Tab-separated table of C-alpha atoms and ligand atoms in Angstrom:
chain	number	residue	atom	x	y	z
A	725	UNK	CA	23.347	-80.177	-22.743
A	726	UNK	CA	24.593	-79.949	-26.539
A	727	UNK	CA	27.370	-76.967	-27.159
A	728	UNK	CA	24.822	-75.395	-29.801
A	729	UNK	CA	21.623	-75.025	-27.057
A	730	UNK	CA	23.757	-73.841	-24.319
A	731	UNK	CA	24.978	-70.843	-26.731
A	732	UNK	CA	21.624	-70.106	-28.210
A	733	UNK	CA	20.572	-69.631	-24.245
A	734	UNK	CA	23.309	-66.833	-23.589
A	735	UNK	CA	22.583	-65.393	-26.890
A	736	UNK	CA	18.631	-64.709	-26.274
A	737	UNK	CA	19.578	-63.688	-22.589
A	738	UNK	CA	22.037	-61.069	-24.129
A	739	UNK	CA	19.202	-59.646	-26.047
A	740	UNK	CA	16.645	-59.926	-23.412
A	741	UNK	CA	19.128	-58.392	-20.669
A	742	UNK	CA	19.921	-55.432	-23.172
A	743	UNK	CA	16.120	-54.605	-23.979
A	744	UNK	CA	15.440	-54.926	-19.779
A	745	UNK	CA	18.098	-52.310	-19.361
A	746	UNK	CA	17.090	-49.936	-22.124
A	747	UNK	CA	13.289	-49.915	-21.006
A	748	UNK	CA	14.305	-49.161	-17.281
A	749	UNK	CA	13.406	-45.430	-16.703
A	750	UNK	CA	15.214	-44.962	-13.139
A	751	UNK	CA	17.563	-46.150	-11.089
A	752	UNK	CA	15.090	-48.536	-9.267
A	753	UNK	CA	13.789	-50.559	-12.299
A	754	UNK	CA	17.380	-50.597	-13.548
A	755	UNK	CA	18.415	-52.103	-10.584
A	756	UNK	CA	15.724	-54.593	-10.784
A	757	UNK	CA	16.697	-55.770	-14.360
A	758	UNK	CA	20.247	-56.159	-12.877
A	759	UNK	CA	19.815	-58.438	-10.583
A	760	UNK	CA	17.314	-60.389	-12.385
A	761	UNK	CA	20.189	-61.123	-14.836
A	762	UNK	CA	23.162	-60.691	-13.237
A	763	UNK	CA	22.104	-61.087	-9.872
A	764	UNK	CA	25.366	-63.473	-7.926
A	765	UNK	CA	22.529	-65.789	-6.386
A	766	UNK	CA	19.572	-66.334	-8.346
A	767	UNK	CA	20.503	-64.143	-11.374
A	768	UNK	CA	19.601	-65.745	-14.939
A	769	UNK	CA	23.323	-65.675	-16.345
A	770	UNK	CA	24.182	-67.687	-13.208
A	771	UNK	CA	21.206	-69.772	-13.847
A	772	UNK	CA	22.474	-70.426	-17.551
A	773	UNK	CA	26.081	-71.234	-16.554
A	774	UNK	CA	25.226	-73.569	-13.671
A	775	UNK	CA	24.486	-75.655	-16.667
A	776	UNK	CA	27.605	-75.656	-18.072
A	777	UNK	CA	28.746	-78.587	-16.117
A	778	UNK	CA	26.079	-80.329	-18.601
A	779	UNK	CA	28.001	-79.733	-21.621
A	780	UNK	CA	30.490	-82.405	-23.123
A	781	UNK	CA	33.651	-81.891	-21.649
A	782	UNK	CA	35.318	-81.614	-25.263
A	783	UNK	CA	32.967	-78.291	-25.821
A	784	UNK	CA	33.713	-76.999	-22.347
A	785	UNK	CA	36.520	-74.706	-23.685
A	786	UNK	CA	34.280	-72.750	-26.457
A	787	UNK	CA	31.126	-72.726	-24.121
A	788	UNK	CA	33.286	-71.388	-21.233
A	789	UNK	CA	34.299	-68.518	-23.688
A	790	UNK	CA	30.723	-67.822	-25.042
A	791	UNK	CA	29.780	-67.451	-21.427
A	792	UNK	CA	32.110	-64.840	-20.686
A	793	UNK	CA	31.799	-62.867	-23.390
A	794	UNK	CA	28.374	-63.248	-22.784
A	795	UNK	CA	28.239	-62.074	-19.423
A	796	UNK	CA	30.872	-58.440	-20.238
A	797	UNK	CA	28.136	-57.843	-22.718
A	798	UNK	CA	25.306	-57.938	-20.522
A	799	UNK	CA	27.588	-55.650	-18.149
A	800	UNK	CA	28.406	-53.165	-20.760
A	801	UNK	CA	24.986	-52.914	-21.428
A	802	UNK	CA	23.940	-52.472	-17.679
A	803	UNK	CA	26.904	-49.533	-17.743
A	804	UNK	CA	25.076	-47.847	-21.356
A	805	UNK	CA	21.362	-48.117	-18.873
A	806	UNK	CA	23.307	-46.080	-16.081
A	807	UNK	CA	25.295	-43.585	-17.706
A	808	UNK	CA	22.029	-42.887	-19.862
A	809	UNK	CA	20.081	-42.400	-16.780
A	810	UNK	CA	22.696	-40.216	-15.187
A	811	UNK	CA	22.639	-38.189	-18.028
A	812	UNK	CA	19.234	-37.372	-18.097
A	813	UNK	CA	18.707	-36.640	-14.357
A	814	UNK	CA	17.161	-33.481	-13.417
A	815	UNK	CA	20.646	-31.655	-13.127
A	816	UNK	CA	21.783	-29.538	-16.419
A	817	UNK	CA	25.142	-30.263	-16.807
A	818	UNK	CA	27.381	-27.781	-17.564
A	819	UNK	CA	30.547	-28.628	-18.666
A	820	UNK	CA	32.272	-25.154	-17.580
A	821	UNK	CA	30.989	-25.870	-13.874
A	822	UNK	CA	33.779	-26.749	-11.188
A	823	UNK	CA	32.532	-28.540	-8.475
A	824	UNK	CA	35.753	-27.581	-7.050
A	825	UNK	CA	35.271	-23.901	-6.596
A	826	UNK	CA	34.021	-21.963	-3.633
A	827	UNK	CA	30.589	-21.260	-4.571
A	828	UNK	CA	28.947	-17.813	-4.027
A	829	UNK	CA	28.641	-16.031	-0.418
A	830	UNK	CA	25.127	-15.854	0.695
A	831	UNK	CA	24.659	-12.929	2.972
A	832	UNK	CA	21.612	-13.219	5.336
A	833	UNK	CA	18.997	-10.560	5.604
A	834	UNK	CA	19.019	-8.735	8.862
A	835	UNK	CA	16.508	-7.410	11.122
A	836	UNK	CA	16.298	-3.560	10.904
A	837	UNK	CA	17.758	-1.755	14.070
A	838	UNK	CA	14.957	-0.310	14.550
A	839	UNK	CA	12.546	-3.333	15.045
A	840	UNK	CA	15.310	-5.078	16.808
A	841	UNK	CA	15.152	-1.940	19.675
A	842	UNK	CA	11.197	-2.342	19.454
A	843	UNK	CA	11.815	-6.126	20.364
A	844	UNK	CA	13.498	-5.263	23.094
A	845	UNK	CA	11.934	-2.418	24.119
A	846	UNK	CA	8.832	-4.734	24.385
A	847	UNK	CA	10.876	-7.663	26.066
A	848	UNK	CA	12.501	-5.231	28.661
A	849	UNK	CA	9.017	-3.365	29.398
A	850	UNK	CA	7.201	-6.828	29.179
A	851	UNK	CA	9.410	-7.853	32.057
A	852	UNK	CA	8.066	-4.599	33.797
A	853	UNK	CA	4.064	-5.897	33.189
A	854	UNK	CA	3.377	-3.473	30.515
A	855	UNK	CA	1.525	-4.880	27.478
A	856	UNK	CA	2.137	-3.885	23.808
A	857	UNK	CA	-0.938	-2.256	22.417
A	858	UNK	CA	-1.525	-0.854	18.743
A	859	UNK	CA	-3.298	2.132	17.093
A	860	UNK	CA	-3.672	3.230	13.486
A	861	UNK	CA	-1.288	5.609	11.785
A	862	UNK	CA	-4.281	7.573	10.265
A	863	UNK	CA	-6.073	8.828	12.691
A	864	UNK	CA	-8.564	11.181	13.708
A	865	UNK	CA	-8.086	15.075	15.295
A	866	UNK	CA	-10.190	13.910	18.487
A	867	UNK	CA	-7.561	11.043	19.476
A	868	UNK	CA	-4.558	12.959	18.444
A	869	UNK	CA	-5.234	16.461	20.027
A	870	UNK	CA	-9.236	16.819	21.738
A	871	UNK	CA	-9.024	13.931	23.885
A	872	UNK	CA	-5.408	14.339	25.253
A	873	UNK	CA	-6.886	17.985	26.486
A	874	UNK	CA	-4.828	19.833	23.649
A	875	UNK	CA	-7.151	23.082	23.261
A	876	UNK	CA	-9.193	24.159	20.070
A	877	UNK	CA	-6.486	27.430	20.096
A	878	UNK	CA	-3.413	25.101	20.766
A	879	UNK	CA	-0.503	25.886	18.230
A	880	UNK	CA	0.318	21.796	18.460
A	881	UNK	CA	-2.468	21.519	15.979
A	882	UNK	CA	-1.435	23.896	12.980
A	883	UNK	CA	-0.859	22.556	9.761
A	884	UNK	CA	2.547	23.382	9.565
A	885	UNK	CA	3.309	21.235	12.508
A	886	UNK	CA	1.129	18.219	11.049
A	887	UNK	CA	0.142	15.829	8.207
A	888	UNK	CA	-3.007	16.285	7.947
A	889	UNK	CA	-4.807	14.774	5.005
A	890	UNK	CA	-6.188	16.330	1.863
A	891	UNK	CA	-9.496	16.088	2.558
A	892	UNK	CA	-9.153	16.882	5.856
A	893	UNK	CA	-10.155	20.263	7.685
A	894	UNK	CA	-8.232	20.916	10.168
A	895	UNK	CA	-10.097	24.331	11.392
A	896	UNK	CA	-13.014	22.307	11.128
A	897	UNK	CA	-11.740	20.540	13.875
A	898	UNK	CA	-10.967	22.685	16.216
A	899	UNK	CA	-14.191	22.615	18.343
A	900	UNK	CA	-14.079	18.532	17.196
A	901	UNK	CA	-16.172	15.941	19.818
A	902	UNK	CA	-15.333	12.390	18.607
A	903	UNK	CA	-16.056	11.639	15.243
A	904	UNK	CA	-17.501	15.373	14.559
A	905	UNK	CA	-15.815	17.638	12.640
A	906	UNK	CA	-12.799	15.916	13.259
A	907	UNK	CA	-9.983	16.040	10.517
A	908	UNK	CA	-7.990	12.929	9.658
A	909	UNK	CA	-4.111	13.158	9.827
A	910	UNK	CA	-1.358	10.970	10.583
A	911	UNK	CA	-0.826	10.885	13.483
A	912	UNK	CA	2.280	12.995	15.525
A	913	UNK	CA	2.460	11.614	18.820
A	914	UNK	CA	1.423	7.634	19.949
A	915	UNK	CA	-0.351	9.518	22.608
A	916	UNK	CA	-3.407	8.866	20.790
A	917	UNK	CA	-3.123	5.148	21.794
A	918	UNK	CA	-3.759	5.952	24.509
A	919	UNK	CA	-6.966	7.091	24.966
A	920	UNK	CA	-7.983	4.274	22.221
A	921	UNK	CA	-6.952	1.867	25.073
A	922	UNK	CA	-8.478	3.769	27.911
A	923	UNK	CA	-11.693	3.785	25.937
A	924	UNK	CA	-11.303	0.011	25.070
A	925	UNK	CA	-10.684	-0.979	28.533
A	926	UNK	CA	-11.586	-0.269	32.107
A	927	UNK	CA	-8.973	0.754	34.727
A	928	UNK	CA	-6.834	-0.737	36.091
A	929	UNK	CA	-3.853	-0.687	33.070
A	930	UNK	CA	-0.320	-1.240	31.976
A	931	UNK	CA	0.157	-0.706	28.696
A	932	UNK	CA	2.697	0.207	25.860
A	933	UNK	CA	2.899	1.401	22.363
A	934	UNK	CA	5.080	1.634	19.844
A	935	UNK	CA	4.603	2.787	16.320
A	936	UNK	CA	5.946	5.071	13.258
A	937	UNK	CA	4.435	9.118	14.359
A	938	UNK	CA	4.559	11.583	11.755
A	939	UNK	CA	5.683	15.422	11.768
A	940	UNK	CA	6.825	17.983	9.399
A	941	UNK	CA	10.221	18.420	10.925
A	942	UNK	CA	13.570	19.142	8.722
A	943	UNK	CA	15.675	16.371	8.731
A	944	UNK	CA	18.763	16.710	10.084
A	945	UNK	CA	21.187	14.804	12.373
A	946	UNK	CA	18.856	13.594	15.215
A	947	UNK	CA	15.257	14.243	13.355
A	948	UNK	CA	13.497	12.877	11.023
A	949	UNK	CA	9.826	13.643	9.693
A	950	UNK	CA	8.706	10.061	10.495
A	951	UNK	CA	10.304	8.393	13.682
A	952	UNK	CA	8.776	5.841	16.211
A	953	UNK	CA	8.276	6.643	19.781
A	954	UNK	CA	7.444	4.530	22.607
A	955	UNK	CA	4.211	5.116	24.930
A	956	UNK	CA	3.664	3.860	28.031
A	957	UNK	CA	0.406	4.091	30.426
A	958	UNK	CA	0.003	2.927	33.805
A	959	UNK	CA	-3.315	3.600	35.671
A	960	UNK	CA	-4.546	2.302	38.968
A	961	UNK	CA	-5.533	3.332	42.192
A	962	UNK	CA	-2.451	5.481	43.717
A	963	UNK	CA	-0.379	5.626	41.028
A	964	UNK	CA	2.377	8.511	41.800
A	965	UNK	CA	5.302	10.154	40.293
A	966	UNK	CA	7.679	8.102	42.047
A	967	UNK	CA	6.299	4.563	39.920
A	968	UNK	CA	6.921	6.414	37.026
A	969	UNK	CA	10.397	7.406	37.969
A	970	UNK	CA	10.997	3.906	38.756
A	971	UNK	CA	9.800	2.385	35.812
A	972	UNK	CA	11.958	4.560	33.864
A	973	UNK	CA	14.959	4.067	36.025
A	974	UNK	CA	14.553	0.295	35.674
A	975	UNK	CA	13.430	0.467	31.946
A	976	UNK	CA	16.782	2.360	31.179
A	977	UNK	CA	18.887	-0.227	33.743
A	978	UNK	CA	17.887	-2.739	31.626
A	979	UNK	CA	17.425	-1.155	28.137
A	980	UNK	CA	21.267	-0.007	28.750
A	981	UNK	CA	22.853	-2.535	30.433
A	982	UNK	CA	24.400	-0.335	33.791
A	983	UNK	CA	22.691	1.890	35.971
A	984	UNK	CA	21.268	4.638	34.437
A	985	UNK	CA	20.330	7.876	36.767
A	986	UNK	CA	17.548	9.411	35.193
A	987	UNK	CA	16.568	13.358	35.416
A	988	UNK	CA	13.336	14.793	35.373
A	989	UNK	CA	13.134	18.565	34.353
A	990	UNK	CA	9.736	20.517	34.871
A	991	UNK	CA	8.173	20.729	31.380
A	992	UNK	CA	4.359	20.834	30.054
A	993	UNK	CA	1.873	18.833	28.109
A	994	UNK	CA	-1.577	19.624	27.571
A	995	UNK	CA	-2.586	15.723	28.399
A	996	UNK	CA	-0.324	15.435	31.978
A	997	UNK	CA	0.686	17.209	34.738
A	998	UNK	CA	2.974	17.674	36.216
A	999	UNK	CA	5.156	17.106	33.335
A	1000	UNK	CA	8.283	16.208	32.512
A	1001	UNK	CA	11.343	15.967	30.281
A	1002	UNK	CA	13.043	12.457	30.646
A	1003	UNK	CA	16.857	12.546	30.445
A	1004	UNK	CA	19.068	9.859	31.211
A	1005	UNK	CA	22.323	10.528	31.938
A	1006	UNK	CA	24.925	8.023	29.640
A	1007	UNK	CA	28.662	8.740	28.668
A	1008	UNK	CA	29.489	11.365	30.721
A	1009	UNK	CA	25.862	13.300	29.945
A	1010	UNK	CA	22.506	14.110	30.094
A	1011	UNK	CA	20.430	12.825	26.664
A	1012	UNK	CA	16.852	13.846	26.350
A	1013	UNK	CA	14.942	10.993	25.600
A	1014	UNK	CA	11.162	11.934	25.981
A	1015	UNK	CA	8.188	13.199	27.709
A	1016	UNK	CA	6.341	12.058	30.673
A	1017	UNK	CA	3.475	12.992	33.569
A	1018	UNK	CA	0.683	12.507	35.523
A	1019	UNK	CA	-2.230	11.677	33.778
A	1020	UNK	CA	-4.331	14.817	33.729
A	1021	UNK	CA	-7.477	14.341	34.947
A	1022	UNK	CA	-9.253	15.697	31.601
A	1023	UNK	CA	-8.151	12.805	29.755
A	1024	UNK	CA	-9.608	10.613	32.293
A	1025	UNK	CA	-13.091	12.302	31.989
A	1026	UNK	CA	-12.826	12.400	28.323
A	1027	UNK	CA	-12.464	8.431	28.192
A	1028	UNK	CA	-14.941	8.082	31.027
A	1029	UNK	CA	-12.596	7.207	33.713
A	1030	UNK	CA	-13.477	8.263	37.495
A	1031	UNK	CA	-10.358	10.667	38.277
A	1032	UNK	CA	-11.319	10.298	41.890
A	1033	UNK	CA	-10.618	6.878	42.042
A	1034	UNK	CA	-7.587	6.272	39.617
A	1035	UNK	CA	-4.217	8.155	39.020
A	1036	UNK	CA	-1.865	7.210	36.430
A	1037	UNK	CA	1.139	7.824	34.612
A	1038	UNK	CA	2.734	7.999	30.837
A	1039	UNK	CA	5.320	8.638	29.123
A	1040	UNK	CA	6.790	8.853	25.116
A	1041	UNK	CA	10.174	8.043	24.283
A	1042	UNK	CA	11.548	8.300	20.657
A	1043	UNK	CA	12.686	4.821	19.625
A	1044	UNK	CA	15.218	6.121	17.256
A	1045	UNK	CA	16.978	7.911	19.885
A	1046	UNK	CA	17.055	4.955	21.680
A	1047	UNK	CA	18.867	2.870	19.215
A	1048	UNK	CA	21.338	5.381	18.385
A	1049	UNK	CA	22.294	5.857	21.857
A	1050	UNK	CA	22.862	2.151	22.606
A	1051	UNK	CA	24.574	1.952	18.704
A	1052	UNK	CA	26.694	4.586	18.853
A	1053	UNK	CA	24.947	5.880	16.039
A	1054	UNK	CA	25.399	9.342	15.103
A	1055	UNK	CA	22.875	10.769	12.354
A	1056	UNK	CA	19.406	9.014	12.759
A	1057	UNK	CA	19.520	9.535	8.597
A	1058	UNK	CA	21.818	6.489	9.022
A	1059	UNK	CA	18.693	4.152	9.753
A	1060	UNK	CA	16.662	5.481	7.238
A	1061	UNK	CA	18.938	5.817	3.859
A	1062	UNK	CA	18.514	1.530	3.391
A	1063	UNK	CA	22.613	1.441	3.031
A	1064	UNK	CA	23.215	-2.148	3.523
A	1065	UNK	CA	26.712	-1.540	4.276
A	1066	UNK	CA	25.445	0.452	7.218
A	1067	UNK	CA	22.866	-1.681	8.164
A	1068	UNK	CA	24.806	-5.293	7.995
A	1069	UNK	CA	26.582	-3.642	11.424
A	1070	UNK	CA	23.269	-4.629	13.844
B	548	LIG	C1	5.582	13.801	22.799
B	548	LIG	O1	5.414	13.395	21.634
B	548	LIG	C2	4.637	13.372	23.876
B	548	LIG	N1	3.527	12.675	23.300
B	548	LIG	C3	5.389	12.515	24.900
B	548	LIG	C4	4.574	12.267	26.124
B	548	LIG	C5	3.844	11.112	26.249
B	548	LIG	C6	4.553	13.204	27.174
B	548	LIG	C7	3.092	10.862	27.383
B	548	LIG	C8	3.803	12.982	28.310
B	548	LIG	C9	3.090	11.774	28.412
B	548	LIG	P1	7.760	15.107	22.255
B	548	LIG	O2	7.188	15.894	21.155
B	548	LIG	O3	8.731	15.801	23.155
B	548	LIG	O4	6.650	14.491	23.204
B	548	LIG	O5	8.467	13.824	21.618
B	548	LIG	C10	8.975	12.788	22.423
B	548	LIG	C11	10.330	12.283	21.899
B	548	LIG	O6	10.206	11.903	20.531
B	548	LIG	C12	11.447	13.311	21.873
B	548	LIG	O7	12.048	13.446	23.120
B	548	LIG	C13	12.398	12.708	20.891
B	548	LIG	O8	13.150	11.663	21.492
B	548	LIG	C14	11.457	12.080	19.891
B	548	LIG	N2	11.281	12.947	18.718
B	548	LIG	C15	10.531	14.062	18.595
B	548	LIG	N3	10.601	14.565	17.352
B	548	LIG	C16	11.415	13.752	16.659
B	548	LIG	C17	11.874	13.691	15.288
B	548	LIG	N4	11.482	14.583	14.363
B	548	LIG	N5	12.706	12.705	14.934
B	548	LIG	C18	13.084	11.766	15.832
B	548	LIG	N6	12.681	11.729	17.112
B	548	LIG	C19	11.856	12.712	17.531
């Protein structure tokens, strides 16, 4: 092959090689153009100087240079095709950014302490056979007071002591059968879930609740006018006081992580009886933790249970005081203020 064809080859494959590397849009079709022409097998500049062995040996020198310069041009241009491609990747660059540098500390969200004790509260009592249940916030006068055998005349139900709402009457209510002249309010005990259950479901039961209760109470270092309590029912045939000490005993081994002796102390409620005041005795004391009692038999007949044939226990324990016993937590205002120094702790 004549000196003069042999250059005019590396020249057009310069230009060719350039525009291939210029149209290539991404990193595959520029690697595609590169080893069509520089590829060390089958690539077209090793196609072209295979064919320098062709050329007469007196024109060897000058062909052997136009092939190399040849070939760093095609490579610069393959370099221009990457460096543009880098530069226009997704990425901004910034040239103030140190890749170097710690970057920012991401801090985790955390599970309120609150739910955290419901979770467990639900694991521990799941473990016992008790079943969460749920009932609305708002509810009516009949579930909240009339059904759990609180009387027309009882002072539970004055206004000062609830949330009822504004269209709601609560003297209206006093004489209230379900859904009659019954005033909506939100509600102040779980209680109420209760007899929603009971009237759901036929005997025989295990359930629990727990939910936000409402009541007008001051805040101060261990109440709060919103707090969460947990209810528990159990109803069956021969269901005595000793099951429910039991399951509290058990609930409070486990809640607490040591044996827990736990006190009952004669008390009253309109929807049990007997009843009691739960205290558990932790850290050298006796804490109050919640009410309990036989189911009275009014509440039965008012859900149309047969209090001849079943018995039953329940119980309401406030969540909060729960948490703060196993948290060392002092002022139950803690939980509620949304400090997330505070919080981070749980
Ligand atoms: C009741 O609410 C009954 N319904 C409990 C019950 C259920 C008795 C089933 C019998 C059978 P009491 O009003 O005592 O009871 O409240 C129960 C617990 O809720 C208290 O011991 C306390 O731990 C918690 N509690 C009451 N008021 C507040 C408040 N303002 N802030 C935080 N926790 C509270």
């Amino acid at each position: 092959m004549a000196l003069a064809e042999f250059v005019q080859q590396l020249d057009q494959l310069v230009v060719e090689a350039d525009q291939a590397f210029s149209a290539a849009t991404g990193q595959e079709a520029l690697e595609a153009a590169r080893i069509e022409f520089l590829g060390a097998k089958a690539g077209r500049l090793k196609a072209v100087q295979k064919q320098l062995a062709t050329v007469p040996v007196a024109d060897k020198p000058a062909a052997g240079k136009r092939l190399n310069e040849v070939k760093a041009a095609i490579e610069a241009a393959f370099e221009t095709a990457t460096a543009r491609l880098e530069n226009t990747s997704d990425e901004v660059r910034d040239e103030t950014f140190d890749p170097t540098l710690p970057g920012p500390a991401w801090s985790l969200g955390k599970v309120h302490p609150i739910t955290q004790t419901i979770l467990l509260l639900k694991d521990i009592m799941g473990r016992l056979g008790f079943t969460p249940v749920e009932g609305p916030e708002i509810e009516d006068s009949w579930h909240n007071f009339d059904a759990l055998n609180v009387p027309a005349i009882h002072p539970a139900r004055d206004p000062l002591d609830n949330f009822y709402l504004a269209h709601a009457q609560w003297w209206g209510a006093q004489s209230g059968d379900q859904g009659h002249g019954s005033a909506d309010m939100l509600r102040s005990q779980t209680s109420t879930v209760q007899i929603r259950t009971m009237q759901q479901q036929p005997p025989p039961l295990r359930i629990i609740s727990l939910g936000r209760v409402y009541r007008p109470d001051t805040a101060d270092e261990t109440h709060y006018p919103m707090f969460h309590q947990m209810e528990g029912l159990m109803v069956d045939r021969g269901v005595t006081m000793a099951d429910l000490k039991t399951v509290l005993r058990l609930f409070a081994t486990a809640y607490l992580g040591n044996s827990v002796p736990v006190r009952f102390r004669p008390s009253f409620f309109p929807f049990t009886e007997p009843s009691v005041e739960v205290d558990y005795y932790w850290n050298g004391r006796w804490v109050e933790f919640g009410g309990a009692g036989m189911v009275d038999p009014n509440v039965f007949q008012a859900v149309g249970y047969d209090p001849d044939e079943v018995t039953g226990f329940a119980f309401g324990l406030g969540v909060e005081r729960l948490c703060m016993i196993r948290h060392g937590i002092r002022d139950i205002r803690d939980l509620y203020t949304n400090d997330v120094r505070f919080l981070a702790q749980f």
